[in-house]
Amino acid sequence: MSGGILFWPPAASHHAEQVDLLIGSFGAMTWLLTLPVFVLMAWFTIRYRRSRDVNRDHAPTRNLWVELGWSIIPFILTLGFYVWATMLFLDIYRPPADAVPIHVVAKQWMWKFQHPDGAREINALHVPAGRPVKLIMTSEDVIHSFYVPALRVKQDLVPGRYTSLWFDAEKPGRYPLRCAEFCGTDHSVMGGMLIVMPPQDYAAWLARNRDGGTDGTLAQAGARLFRDLGCSGCHGAASTVKAPPLGGIFGRPVALSSGDTLIADDQYLSDSILLPNKQVVAGYDPIMPTYGNVLRPEQVNALVAYLKSTRASKDSP
Amino acid sequence: MAEEERFAPFADAARARDADRLGMLIFLASEIMLFGGIFAAALALRLEHGPDYAAAAGHLKLWLGTANTAILLTSSLMAALAVEAARAGAPRRAARALLAALLLGCAFLAVKGVEYAGEYREGLMPGTATAHFDGPAQTLFMNLYFVGTGLHAVHVTIGILLMAMAALSQRARQDRNAMLIGNVALYWHLVDVVWLFLYPTLYLAGVR
Amino acid sequence: MTDEPRFEHPPEEAATSYLADGYSLRSWFLTTDHKRIALLYLVSITFFFLVGAGAAALIRLDLLTPQGDLLSNDGYNRAFSIHGIVMVWFFLIPAIPNVLGNFLVPIMIGARDLAFPRLNLLSWYIYILSGLLTLYVVVGGGVDTGWTFYTPLSSVYANGAVVATIVAVFISGFSTILTGLNFIVTIHKLRAPGMTWSRLPLFIWSHYAVSIIFVLATPVLAITLLLVAAERLIGIGVFDPRLGGDPLLFQHLFWFYSHPAVYIMVLPALGVVSELITAAAHKRIFGYWFVAFASIAIAVIGFMVWGHHMFVSGQSVYASAVFSFLSIAVAVPSAIKVYNWTVTLYKADIAIDAPLLFALGFIGLFVAGGLTGLMLAMLAIDVHVTDTYFVVAHFHYIMVGGSVTAFFGGLHFWWPKITGRLYNETLARIAAILILIGFNITFFPQFMLGYEGMPRRYHVYPPEFQVLHVISSMGAALLAIGYAMPAVYLIWSLLPGGRRAPANPWGASGLEWTTSSPPPQHNFIGQPVVVRQPYDYPLAHPVSRDDG
Ligand code: HEA
Ligand code: HEA
Ligand code: CUA
Ligand SMILES: [Cu+2]
């Protein structure tokens, strides 16, 4: 048959190998727990079938300790796996600080990627091998899901929110990426390719594609938008409107009028632009207009990238 | 024999009564879960858009809502009195109390109608203008308000019809065990309780 | 154990059976007899099973080639959406409770009917109404949301008849709620004298548990779907991020219903299997109270694990960790049941008839499905296999391999009671084995597909998956033959000349076997009085199967 048969999916990262090990060990444990069931079931059925004359005296009908045993032992065994699996899982959400941030925007039915220095691509994602990559993802319309089987990772992209994921692909090569959340008519052809390249090749690829978009890096594009959309009219140093200064905002604690404090992250910055009334900065009036219907997710990404690139007061926007 | 058939599949009237009551209570539990969905949505909305939620809630006619709370509470009291009256063997009094509860229920709907009409004129109805609000979250609150109170109003209407049925039925009123009246009153109390949760969730959230 | 007779009133074969009590259409469509209503349900769910199976056949045929030559992308999406919706809400949820449960709950506790007979009939009519609406959707363009109706796809982007489908599912919910209400009240208030809680058959316990879910979970689905429909019609926006709503809220509400709903689909099956095992083993169940309370525990804990369907949705990772833990907890009561059934067979007196074969098949497939469910509950594993065929295989192992097999087993076991006829045992054994084999060929390859990275709901798929898909489709053809067989020999047994069943062909112990087959109009002649423990083998007066 055309494609042949695949017995085990390729693993392109350390994480993937860990997941394989986990499911393999879990599989072994399930055999441990169920083989007795299958064997005993078959054996009892044959041995105690009606036509046979065997000793059926004193058949037990209850035993508290046995019951507790087979409730608790499988539970404890599974708990061990629970700890293991949960640690592995939490890892995917703790990117190392030096991870290359790449923005992903999904829409019916394509993937759009944007590298930190501005290179853009559709349905193909080039990444350097052996370097952690962090994806910052959102969707323009319905929910999609970013899935690379070879990495054993998957994450939904939800409109109106940022989700993220990181991985460290070690083996250069081409790995299919697929949309795993049903998203309408062409869900099944919303695929793409993850291309893992040796770092020097990646650098060369970036250099070749950097100016693919004429608008330079993401942050530069954001800076232009910041001006064109009139953000600087309020947030600029010379502005007469009372609006908070945004220099170095990323990662800083922000006091809100509700009394809470939070750390300004991607989600917060994008919410502040799209739904400014959601969280109002303490001491300011909620007068900032909503940009929810004006901006596309890529533009928001650019603005956020710009805000992240700024430093307090020095180049204060 | 005929007497026995009347309560089939139950052996006697007392069992049938117990069963009716239990059935009603289970049904009410189910209703609570139904409104639970609305409250969960309101909670999520409030957590996600606190300031917008409060601001939009401030647009509701607080005094109309408050008046309706009082009306519905009184009505519930009347329903309880009707049950007492039936138990005490006073069918006429039971009828009068039911009628009062029923009229108060209609008053509730009337007030609600006035409120809706006002909101319609202001263009707050879902699917119509949204210009009056700033930000989608506020419109969203209004929409949830309409869904929640609309669903409640449907329940009020059903309750009124049930009470009318009970008030018209000679047999129900003369039943010293208040089988029908008791169950209708239970339903009516539920309608009341749901409102007692809707009122703070929607109206009082706007009070500064 | 005492040797006094088990019941005060031994069956009197002379009474007119419920089947002979009127032949007009009216006597069927306006009946309030729970047994007749059960038959009405049997016919209707069989019809919907055929609709769902037709969609399954389309899916399997289409997946024979990677390009999917049979259907268009949209057509395929419609096929699996209808398949899921019909199979879940119009076949499996009503299957065991409304057919076997309706027939047996009153008889097993010695009542003459359900507590609210007219409500029971009403719930069938509601079901039919919603079913008709679903048929309208099937012929009128279909629906393309999947059975999960995720927003904003369903509320804004989907192009099928979403609102009609939602209304259909919404209406069917009322039927379910009324059934649950009826069962709970019946079990509380209509038990025969002597039928204490500790003497309830396990079938009754599991129906009690499932009724709790019916009553408490279904309304949440109702309101959620109502909000989706309102969103689609007038843009309410609760679930639409562009309007400030939250798509994850939809998923929380949907799974808050739908996880308990998966237990709706399996709890009655667990009850059936407890009956089949004890009857075939001729032995009291091992650990009665553990098995009984396991049902209740599943129902209760089942309300707290919904988030395990949302591990990659963007919900908080800590919430995921908690849901993962609770999912392990909910597996324990299932484990208890499996182990207790196994040990029940020890030193038993086992009749290897078709019902037992179905029951053993159930256990094997349920264990495989359950343990892969446990794998899905492990966070790092789920991240890789969620939304792939691994999940598809998991739930078919439980729902088809488990619940449908149990339904067939129960249907065979109680067929003599329901119809008064004996079916052909040899054919039945062959069918049971064929179904087991066909099932595994169909769905085992799907575990491999999933782990290798084949996403679900894919019409066009990478060619390296073709071999496994072809194997799966061939298995489905075998499975279809297995399912078709009972349809033939069961109906055959009804024809004139079919062998008549005695009151207790299996020599089983339940109250239902003390009345004639088929039972008289009011189930018993006079009020039965229970004086013995459940599953009280050996019976005082065993009736052999070979006297018919
Ligand atoms: C009848 C239906 C049914 C039943 C009973 C179950 C039972 C279980 N399910 Fe399943 N499930 C579904 C139907 C069902 N499921 C469906 C339809 C979906 C997909 C929905 C969709 O997205 O379309 C799904 C999806 C699903 C997921 C989400 C997958 C995903 O989308 O990523 C998860 C994750 O945790 C899960 C877990 C479980 C668990 C832990 C059980 C447990 O209850 C299983 C318990 C049973 C056992 C464990 C076996 C017996 C035990 C032993 C022999 C002893 C050993 C025991 C221990 C080690 C404790 N299920
Ligand atoms: C609840 C009950 C239930 C039942 C009984 C079944 C029964 C079956 N289902 Fe299931 N299925 C679901 C519930 C159920 N399903 C759900 C909830 C989904 C998810 C939907 C969604 O994603 O939204 C699903 C999805 C689903 C998929 C995945 C679609 C996808 O994600 O792309 C597949 C694929 O193989 C499948 C196959 C089958 C098969 C082969 C059967 C068989 O057991 C049925 C037996 C019938 C037949 C085998 C067909 C009859 C045969 C003929 C008429 C002869 C010709 C046939 C051939 C030559 C093959 N189902
Ligand atoms: Cu995008 Cu599926
Ligand atoms: Cu679940």
mmCIF file of N, CA, C and O in Angstrom, chain C residues 79 146 165 223 251 266 299 310-311 328 408 455 492 497:
data_model
loop_
_atom_site.group_PDB
_atom_site.id
_atom_site.type_symbol
_atom_site.label_atom_id
_atom_site.label_comp_id
_atom_site.label_asym_id
_atom_site.label_seq_id
_atom_site.Cartn_x
_atom_site.Cartn_y
_atom_site.Cartn_z
ATOM 1 N N ALA C 79 -20.903 13.397 8.571
ATOM 2 C CA ALA C 79 -21.095 11.984 8.896
ATOM 3 C C ALA C 79 -20.701 11.713 10.344
ATOM 4 O O ALA C 79 -21.461 11.104 11.101
ATOM 5 N N GLY C 146 -19.426 18.239 15.216
ATOM 6 C CA GLY C 146 -19.032 17.166 16.123
ATOM 7 C C GLY C 146 -20.065 17.064 17.223
ATOM 8 O O GLY C 146 -20.936 17.935 17.337
ATOM 9 N N THR C 165 -30.361 20.913 15.469
ATOM 10 C CA THR C 165 -29.745 19.813 16.209
ATOM 11 C C THR C 165 -29.761 20.091 17.699
ATOM 12 O O THR C 165 -30.077 19.227 18.519
ATOM 13 N N ILE C 223 -29.176 24.053 29.522
ATOM 14 C CA ILE C 223 -28.978 25.497 29.554
ATOM 15 C C ILE C 223 -27.780 25.890 28.677
ATOM 16 O O ILE C 223 -27.797 26.907 27.989
ATOM 17 N N GLN C 251 -16.739 24.868 27.259
ATOM 18 C CA GLN C 251 -16.195 23.526 27.454
ATOM 19 C C GLN C 251 -16.395 23.064 28.886
ATOM 20 O O GLN C 251 -16.730 21.904 29.142
ATOM 21 N N VAL C 266 -22.383 3.973 30.914
ATOM 22 C CA VAL C 266 -21.770 2.718 31.351
ATOM 23 C C VAL C 266 -22.395 2.153 32.624
ATOM 24 O O VAL C 266 -22.397 0.942 32.823
ATOM 25 N N ALA C 299 -21.014 7.670 40.281
ATOM 26 C CA ALA C 299 -21.920 8.772 39.953
ATOM 27 C C ALA C 299 -21.464 10.057 40.626
ATOM 28 O O ALA C 299 -21.471 11.126 40.025
ATOM 29 N N MET C 310 -9.961 18.707 29.016
ATOM 30 C CA MET C 310 -9.508 20.050 28.639
ATOM 31 C C MET C 310 -8.041 20.287 28.965
ATOM 32 O O MET C 310 -7.628 21.418 29.176
ATOM 33 N N PHE C 311 -7.271 19.205 28.998
ATOM 34 C CA PHE C 311 -5.874 19.361 29.408
ATOM 35 C C PHE C 311 -5.070 20.266 28.476
ATOM 36 O O PHE C 311 -4.121 20.918 28.909
ATOM 37 N N ILE C 328 -8.138 9.520 38.447
ATOM 38 C CA ILE C 328 -7.645 8.236 38.947
ATOM 39 C C ILE C 328 -8.587 7.740 40.035
ATOM 40 O O ILE C 328 -8.910 6.555 40.112
ATOM 41 N N PHE C 408 -26.507 -5.988 24.535
ATOM 42 C CA PHE C 408 -26.845 -7.226 23.830
ATOM 43 C C PHE C 408 -26.965 -8.386 24.818
ATOM 44 O O PHE C 408 -27.901 -9.189 24.726
ATOM 45 N N PRO C 455 -4.755 12.425 13.957
ATOM 46 C CA PRO C 455 -5.801 13.155 14.679
ATOM 47 C C PRO C 455 -7.183 12.611 14.341
ATOM 48 O O PRO C 455 -7.391 12.012 13.283
ATOM 49 N N TRP C 492 -36.577 -14.179 14.631
ATOM 50 C CA TRP C 492 -36.973 -15.535 14.259
ATOM 51 C C TRP C 492 -37.731 -16.205 15.408
ATOM 52 O O TRP C 492 -38.760 -16.854 15.214
ATOM 53 N N GLY C 497 -44.349 -20.772 16.215
ATOM 54 C CA GLY C 497 -43.512 -21.960 16.249
ATOM 55 C C GLY C 497 -42.224 -21.757 17.014
ATOM 56 O O GLY C 497 -41.497 -22.716 17.255
#
